[in-house]
Every structure is written in structure tokens, then in C-alpha cells.
Coordinates of C-alpha atoms in Angstrom, one line a residue:
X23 CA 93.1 120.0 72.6
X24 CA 94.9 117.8 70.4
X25 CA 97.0 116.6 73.9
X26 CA 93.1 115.7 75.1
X27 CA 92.3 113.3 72.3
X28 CA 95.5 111.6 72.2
X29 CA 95.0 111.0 76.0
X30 CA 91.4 109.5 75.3
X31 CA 92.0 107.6 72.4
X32 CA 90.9 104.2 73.1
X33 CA 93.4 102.4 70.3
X34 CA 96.5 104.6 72.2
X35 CA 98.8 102.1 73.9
X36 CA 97.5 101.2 77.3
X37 CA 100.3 101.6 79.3
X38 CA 101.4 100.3 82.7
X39 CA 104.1 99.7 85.0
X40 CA 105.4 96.4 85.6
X41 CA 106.8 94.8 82.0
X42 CA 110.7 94.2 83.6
X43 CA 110.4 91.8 80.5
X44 CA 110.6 93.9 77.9
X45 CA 113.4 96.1 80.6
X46 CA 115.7 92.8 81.1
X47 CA 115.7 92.3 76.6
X48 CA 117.2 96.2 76.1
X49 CA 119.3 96.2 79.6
X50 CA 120.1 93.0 80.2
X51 CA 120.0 91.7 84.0
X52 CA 117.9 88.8 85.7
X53 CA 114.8 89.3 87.0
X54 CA 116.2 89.2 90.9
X55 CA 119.0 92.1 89.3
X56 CA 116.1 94.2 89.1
X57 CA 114.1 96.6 91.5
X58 CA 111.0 97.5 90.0
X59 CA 109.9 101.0 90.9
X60 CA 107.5 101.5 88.1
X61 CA 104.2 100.7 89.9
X62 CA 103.0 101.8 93.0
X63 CA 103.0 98.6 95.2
X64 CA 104.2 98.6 98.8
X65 CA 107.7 97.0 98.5
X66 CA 107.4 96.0 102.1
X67 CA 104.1 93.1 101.6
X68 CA 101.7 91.5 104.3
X69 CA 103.4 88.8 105.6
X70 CA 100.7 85.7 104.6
X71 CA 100.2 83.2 106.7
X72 CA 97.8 80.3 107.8
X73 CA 96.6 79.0 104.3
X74 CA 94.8 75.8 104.3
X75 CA 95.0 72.8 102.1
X76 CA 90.9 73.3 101.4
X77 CA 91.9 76.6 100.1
X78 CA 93.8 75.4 97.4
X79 CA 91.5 72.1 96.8
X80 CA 88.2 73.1 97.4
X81 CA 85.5 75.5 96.1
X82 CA 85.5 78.7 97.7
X83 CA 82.1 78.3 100.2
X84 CA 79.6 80.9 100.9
X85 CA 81.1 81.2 104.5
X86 CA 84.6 82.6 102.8
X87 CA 83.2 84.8 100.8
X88 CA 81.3 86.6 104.1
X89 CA 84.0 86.5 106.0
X90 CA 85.8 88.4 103.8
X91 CA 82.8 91.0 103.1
X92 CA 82.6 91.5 107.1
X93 CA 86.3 92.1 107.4
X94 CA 86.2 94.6 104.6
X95 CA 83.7 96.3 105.9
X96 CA 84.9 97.3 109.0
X97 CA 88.2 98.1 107.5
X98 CA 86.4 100.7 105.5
X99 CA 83.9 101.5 107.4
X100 CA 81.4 100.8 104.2
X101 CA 77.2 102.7 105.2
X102 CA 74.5 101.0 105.7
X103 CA 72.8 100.6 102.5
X104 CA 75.6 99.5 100.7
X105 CA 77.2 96.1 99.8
X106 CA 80.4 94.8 98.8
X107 CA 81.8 92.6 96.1
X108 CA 85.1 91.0 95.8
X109 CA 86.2 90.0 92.5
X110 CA 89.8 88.9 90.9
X111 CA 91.9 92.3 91.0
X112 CA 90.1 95.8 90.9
X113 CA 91.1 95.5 86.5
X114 CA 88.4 93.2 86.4
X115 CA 85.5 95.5 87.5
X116 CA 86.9 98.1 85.6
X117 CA 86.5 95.8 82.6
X118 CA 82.7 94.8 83.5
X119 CA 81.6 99.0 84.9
X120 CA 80.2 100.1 81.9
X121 CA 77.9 97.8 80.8
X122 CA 75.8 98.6 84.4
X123 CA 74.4 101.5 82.2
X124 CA 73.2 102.2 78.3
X125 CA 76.0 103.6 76.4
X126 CA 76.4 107.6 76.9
X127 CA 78.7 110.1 77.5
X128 CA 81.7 109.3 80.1
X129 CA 83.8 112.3 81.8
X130 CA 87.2 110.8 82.4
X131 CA 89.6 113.4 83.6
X132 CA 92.9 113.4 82.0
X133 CA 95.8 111.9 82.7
X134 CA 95.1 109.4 84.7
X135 CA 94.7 105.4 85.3
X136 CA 93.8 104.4 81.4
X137 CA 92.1 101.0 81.7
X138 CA 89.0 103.2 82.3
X139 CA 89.0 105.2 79.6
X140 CA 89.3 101.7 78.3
X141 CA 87.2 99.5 79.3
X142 CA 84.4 102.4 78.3
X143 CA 85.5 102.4 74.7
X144 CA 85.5 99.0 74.4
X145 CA 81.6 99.1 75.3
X146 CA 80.5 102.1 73.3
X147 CA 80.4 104.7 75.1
X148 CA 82.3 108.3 74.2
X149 CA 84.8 109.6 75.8
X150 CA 85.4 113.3 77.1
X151 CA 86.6 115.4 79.5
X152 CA 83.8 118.2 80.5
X153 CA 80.2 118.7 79.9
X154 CA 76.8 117.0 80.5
X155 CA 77.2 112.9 81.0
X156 CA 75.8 110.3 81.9
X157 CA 78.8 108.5 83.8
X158 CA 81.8 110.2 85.8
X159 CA 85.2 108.3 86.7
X160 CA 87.5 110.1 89.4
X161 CA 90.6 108.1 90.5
X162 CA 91.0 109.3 94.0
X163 CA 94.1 110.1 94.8
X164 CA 94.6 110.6 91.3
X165 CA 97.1 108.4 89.5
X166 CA 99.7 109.7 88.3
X167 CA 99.5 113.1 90.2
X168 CA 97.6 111.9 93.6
X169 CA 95.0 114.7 92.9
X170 CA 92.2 114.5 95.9
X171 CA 88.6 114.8 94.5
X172 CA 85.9 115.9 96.5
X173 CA 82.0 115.3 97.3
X174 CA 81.1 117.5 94.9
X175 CA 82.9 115.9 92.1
X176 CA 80.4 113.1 92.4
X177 CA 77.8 114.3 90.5
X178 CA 77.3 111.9 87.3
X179 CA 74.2 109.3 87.1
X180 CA 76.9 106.8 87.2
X181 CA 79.9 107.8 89.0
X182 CA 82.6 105.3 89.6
X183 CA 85.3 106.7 92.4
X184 CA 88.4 104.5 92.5
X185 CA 90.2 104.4 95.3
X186 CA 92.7 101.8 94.7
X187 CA 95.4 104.4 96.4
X188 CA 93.1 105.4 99.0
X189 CA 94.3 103.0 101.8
X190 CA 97.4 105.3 102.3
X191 CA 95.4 108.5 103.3
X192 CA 91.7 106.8 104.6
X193 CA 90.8 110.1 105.9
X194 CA 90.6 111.9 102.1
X195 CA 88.2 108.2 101.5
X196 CA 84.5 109.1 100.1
X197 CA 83.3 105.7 100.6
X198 CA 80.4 107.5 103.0
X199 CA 79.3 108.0 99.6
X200 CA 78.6 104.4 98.4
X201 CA 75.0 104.3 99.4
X202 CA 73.9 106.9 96.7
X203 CA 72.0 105.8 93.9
X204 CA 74.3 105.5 91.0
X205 CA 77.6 105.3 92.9
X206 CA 80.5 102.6 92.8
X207 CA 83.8 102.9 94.9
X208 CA 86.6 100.1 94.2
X209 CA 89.3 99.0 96.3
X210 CA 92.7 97.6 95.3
X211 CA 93.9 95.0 97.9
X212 CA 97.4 94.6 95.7
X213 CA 99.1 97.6 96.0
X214 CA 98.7 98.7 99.6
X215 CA 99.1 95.3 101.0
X216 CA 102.0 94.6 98.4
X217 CA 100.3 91.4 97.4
X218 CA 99.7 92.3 93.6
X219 CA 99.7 88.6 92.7
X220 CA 96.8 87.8 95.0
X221 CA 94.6 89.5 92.5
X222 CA 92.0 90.8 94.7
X223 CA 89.4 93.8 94.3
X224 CA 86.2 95.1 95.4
X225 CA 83.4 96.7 94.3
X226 CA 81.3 98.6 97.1
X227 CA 77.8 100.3 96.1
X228 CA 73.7 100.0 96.4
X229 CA 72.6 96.1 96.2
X230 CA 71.1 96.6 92.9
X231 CA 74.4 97.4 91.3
X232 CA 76.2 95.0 93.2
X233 CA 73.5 92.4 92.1
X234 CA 74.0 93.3 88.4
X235 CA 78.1 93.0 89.1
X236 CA 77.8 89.6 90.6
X237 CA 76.0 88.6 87.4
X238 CA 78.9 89.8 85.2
X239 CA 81.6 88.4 87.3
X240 CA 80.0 84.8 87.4
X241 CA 80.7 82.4 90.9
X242 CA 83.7 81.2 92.0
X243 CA 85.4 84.6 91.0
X244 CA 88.0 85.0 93.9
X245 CA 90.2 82.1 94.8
X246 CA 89.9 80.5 98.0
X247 CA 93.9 81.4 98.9
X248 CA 92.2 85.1 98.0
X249 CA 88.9 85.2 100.3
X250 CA 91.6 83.8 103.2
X251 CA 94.8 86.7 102.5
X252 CA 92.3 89.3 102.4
X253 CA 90.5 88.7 105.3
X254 CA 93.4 88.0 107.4
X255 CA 95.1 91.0 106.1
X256 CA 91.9 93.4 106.7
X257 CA 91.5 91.9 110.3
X258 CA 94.9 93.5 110.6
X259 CA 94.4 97.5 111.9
X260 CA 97.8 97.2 113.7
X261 CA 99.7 96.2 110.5
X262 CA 97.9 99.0 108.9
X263 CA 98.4 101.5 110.8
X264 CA 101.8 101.1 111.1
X265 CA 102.6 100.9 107.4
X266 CA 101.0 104.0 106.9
X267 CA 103.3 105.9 108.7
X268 CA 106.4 103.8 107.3
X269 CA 105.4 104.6 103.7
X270 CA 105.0 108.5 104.5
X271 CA 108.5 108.4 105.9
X272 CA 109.8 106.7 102.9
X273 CA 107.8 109.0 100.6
X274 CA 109.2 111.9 102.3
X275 CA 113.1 110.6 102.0
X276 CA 112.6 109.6 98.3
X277 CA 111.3 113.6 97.5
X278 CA 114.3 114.7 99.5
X279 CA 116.6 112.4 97.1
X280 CA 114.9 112.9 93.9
X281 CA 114.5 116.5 94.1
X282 CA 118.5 117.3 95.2
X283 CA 119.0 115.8 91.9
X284 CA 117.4 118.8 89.9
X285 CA 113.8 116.9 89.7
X286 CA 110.6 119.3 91.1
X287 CA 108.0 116.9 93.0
X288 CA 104.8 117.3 91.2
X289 CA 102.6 115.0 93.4
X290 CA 101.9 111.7 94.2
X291 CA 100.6 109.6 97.3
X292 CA 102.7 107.5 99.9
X293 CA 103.3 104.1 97.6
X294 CA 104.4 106.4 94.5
X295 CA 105.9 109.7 93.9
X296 CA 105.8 112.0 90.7
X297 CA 108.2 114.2 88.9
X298 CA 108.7 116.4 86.5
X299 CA 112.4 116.2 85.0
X300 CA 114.1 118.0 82.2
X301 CA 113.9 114.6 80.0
X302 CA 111.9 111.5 81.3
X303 CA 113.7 109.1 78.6
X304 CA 117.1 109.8 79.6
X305 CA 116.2 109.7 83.7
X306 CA 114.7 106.1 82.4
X307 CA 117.3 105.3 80.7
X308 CA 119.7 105.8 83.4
X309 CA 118.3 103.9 86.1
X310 CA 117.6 101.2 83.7
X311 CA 121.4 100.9 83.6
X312 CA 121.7 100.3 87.2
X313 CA 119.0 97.9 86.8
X314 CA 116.5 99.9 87.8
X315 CA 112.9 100.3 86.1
X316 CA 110.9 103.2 86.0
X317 CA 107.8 104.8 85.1
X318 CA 107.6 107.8 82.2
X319 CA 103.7 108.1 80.2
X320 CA 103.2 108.4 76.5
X321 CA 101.7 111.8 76.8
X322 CA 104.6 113.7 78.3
X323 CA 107.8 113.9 78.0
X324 CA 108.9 115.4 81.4
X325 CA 106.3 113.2 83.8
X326 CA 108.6 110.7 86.3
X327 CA 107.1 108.5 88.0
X328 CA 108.7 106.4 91.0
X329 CA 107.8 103.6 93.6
X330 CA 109.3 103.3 96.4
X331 CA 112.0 100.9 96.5
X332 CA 112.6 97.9 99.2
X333 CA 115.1 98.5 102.4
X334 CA 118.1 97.2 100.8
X335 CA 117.5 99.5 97.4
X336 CA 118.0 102.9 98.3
X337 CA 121.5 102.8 98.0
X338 CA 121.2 101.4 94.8
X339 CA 118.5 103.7 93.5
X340 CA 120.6 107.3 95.1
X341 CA 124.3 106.2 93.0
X342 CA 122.0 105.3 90.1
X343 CA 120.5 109.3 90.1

């Protein structure tokens, strides 16, 4: 039990991957030294292309913004009866979720993604793992374990199903789902796509919550450079498909690396992998040496968790286990 607070406190660091920063001040290195495994972004991006001067000059227009919702929607395959939102990064809904609802009683399932448990706090509401509630979040796959919920997890007043890691397994998606009363699903466009920096998100659910979203998000709230990646990208099945099956096969060789040196796979999806290891400070600290940044959580001491690295890094990342 005391584990189960300490996960839910709201004031308890709010970690993330990412911070080669603070990696470079303790180990030393450049930036371009570095590979970054400690978030789960495809190291292999969508190749942009085709921006336009107006993107960068000009307001986005109603017309960019559609475009963008139509291309999403077929990519998804989003019901009737349900509407979409782009917004600045999937973070950003997160932050704005729970003030759709009067403050209540939130299941957040533990561990997982911790801006949630969050962005709740910061609004009121208390946090807990089981029992009657008012609002439900289910990270699906899971981060940091890739646990797969199901239909009948989605059974909260307000249930908000994440999917930023879904676009690696769109079979396990419950986005047939996002025409129920009560029911959000977000997309991440950064991490499959690779394109992190493009800051896009969405929000897909019943017009009335989308309306009330719209309102908290303000106009204006995706770049035009955004609206014109993400369509582009979306349009793009072929690239899709493809990189689906790349990641798998790099998922699989980075479990068959990993776990020859003494690590047991523990789960994951295809853009990150987790282990448990006999000491996740000393594995962190030894890849740091070789330049090479990982992921270990506050609220274990044997948890692992790995990207996958870019073509030219598995060398690197095999001498450095």
C-alpha cells in the first residue's frame, strides 16, 4: 500500500525520458555523442516534406485544420458520432481532461504514464487505484509495461483511453469506442511518426466533449507546419505499414540482446521494451558511460526501460551491455 501512494502522489517527481541535459553534466559527451533510448520514439522519423512558406507566415485556416481531421480519420478509422481535435502534443489535453467534469474520484492504474495522475491533482480531484469513480484513465498499451486493456475496462462516467502507443499494434485500438457518452481516446502523432518536436495530439470523442475541449485549447492551437506534417504523414498507409513491421523486427532483436545479458523481458510495445534487471542504477549507469541514456522509474529499483536505438547504434548499444 505504501508503494500505491507513493506512485499517486501528485507532489512525487514527474518523471520522463528525454533530459540528455542533465545526462551530458554527470557523463560528459555532446549532445550528437549521445543516443537517446530513454523514450519511446521511433528512431527511424517520417521523412517531411512539401512545407510551404504560408505555413510558417500565415494563420493556420479552417481548410488545414479539416484536412488534417479527414486524414486522421481514415487513418483511424474514428465512428460516426465522434469528432476529432488536434491540439499541440497529446501533454496538452492531458493537462486540460479533467476540468470536462466536477472534481470526483479518478482510477489511475499504477505505474504508468504520470502526467495523468497529474494533471487530475492539479484540478482537485483524488486519486486511487480501485473502487467506485467518477473518471477512469487506461493507457493502452500500457506505459511502462505495454499492458493491453479491454472493452470492459471502460466503464467510468469519464473514461479517458490513451493510446499514444497504439499506432504500433492498431488491431488491440478501442477507438470503436469513441462514440460513447463519456469517452475520450488521444493519439500521439510524435512518437510513432518520430516527429516529437512537431508537437501534435488529438483528442477523439462525442461533439459535446470535443466542443468543451476546443474551448480550453483556444484557436490557433496547432501550428500551420503541424496541420501540414500530420496530414501528409496520415495520408501515408504505405509508410505505415511498413514501419510497423520494421519496429517489431527491431523489438524482437533488442529482447534477444538484452535478455542474453542476464535481463528477463517484462513487456513493452514495438517503440520501447521493458526489463527487469538485478540493479536498474548500475545498468543506467553503464550505458551512460558509453554515452548512452536510459530509462529506470522512481518507484522501482529493478524496472529498465529501453528505446530502440537508430541503424548505426546497435553496435554501440550491444559493447556498452
Amino acid at each position: 500500500m505504501a508503494r500505491e501512494n507513493r506512485d499517486l502522489n501528485p507532489r512525487a517527481a514527474r518523471d520522463h525520458g528525454g533530459g540528455l541535459d542533465g545526462a551530458m553534466s554527470v557523463y560528459g559527451g555532446k549532445r550528437n555523442d549521445w543516443i537517446d533510448l530513454s523514450t519511446g520514439i521511433n528512431p527511424v522519423p517520417y521523412e517531411v516534406a512539401g512545407l510551404t512558406p504560408s505555413d510558417w507566415t500565415e494563420l493556420p485556416d479552417h481548410g488545414a485544420f479539416e484536412r488534417l481531421t479527414d486524414a486522421a480519420r481514415s487513418f483511424w478509422s474514428v465512428p460516426e458520432g465522434a469528432e476529432i481535435l488536434p491540439a499541440p502534443g497529446a501533454s496538452a489535453l492531458i493537462a486540460r481532461i479533467p476540468a470536462l467534469a466536477a472534481t470526483g474520484r479518478v482510477q489511475i492504474t499504477t505505474p504508468t504514464y504520470n502526467e495523468h495522475a497529474a494533471a487530475f491533482a492539479a484540478q482537485g480531484w483524488t486519486l486511487q487505484n480501485s473502487g467506485p469513480v467518477e473518471a477512469r484513465v487506461i493507457v493502452h498499451p500500457n506505459n511502462p509495461d505495454g499492458r493491453i486493456w479491454s472493452v470492459g475496462d471502460v466503464d467510468a462516467p469519464l473514461t479517458i483511453i490513451d493510446e499514444s502507443f497504439c499506432d504500433v499494434t492498431p488491431d488491440a485500438s478501442l477507438i470503436h469506442l469513441a462514440h460513447r457518452p463519456g469517452v475520450i481516446v488521444l493519439k500521439s502523432f510524435g512518437k510513432f511518426w518520430g516527429l516529437a518536436g512537431v508537437r501534435l495530439g488529438f483528442a477523439i470523442a462525442r461533439p459535446d466533449l470535443i466542443a468543451r475541449l476546443n474551448d480550453l485549447t483556444g484557436p490557433w492551437a496547432v501550428s500551420g507546419p503541424a496541420l501540414r506534417i500530420g496530414e501528409q504523414a496520415l495520408r501515408d498507409t504505405a509508410w505505415a505499414d511498413e514501419t510497423r513491421l520494421l519496429l517489431a523486427a527491431d523489438a524482437a532483436r533488442m529482447d534477444r540482446m538484452v535478455t542474453q545479458k542476464g535481463a528477463q523481458l517484462i513487456g513493452g510495445t514495438g517503440l520501447f521494451r521493458l526489463y527487469q534487471v538485478d540493479d536498474a542504477s548500475a545498468w543506467q549507469d553503464r550505458l551512460a558511460r558509453a554515452h548512452i541514456w536510459s530509462r529506470v522509474f522512481p518507484y522501482s529499483q529493478t524496472y529498465l526501460r529501453l528505446g530502440l536505438p537508430p541503424a548505426d547504434g546497435w553496435a554501440r548499444l550491444e559493447a556498452a551491455l
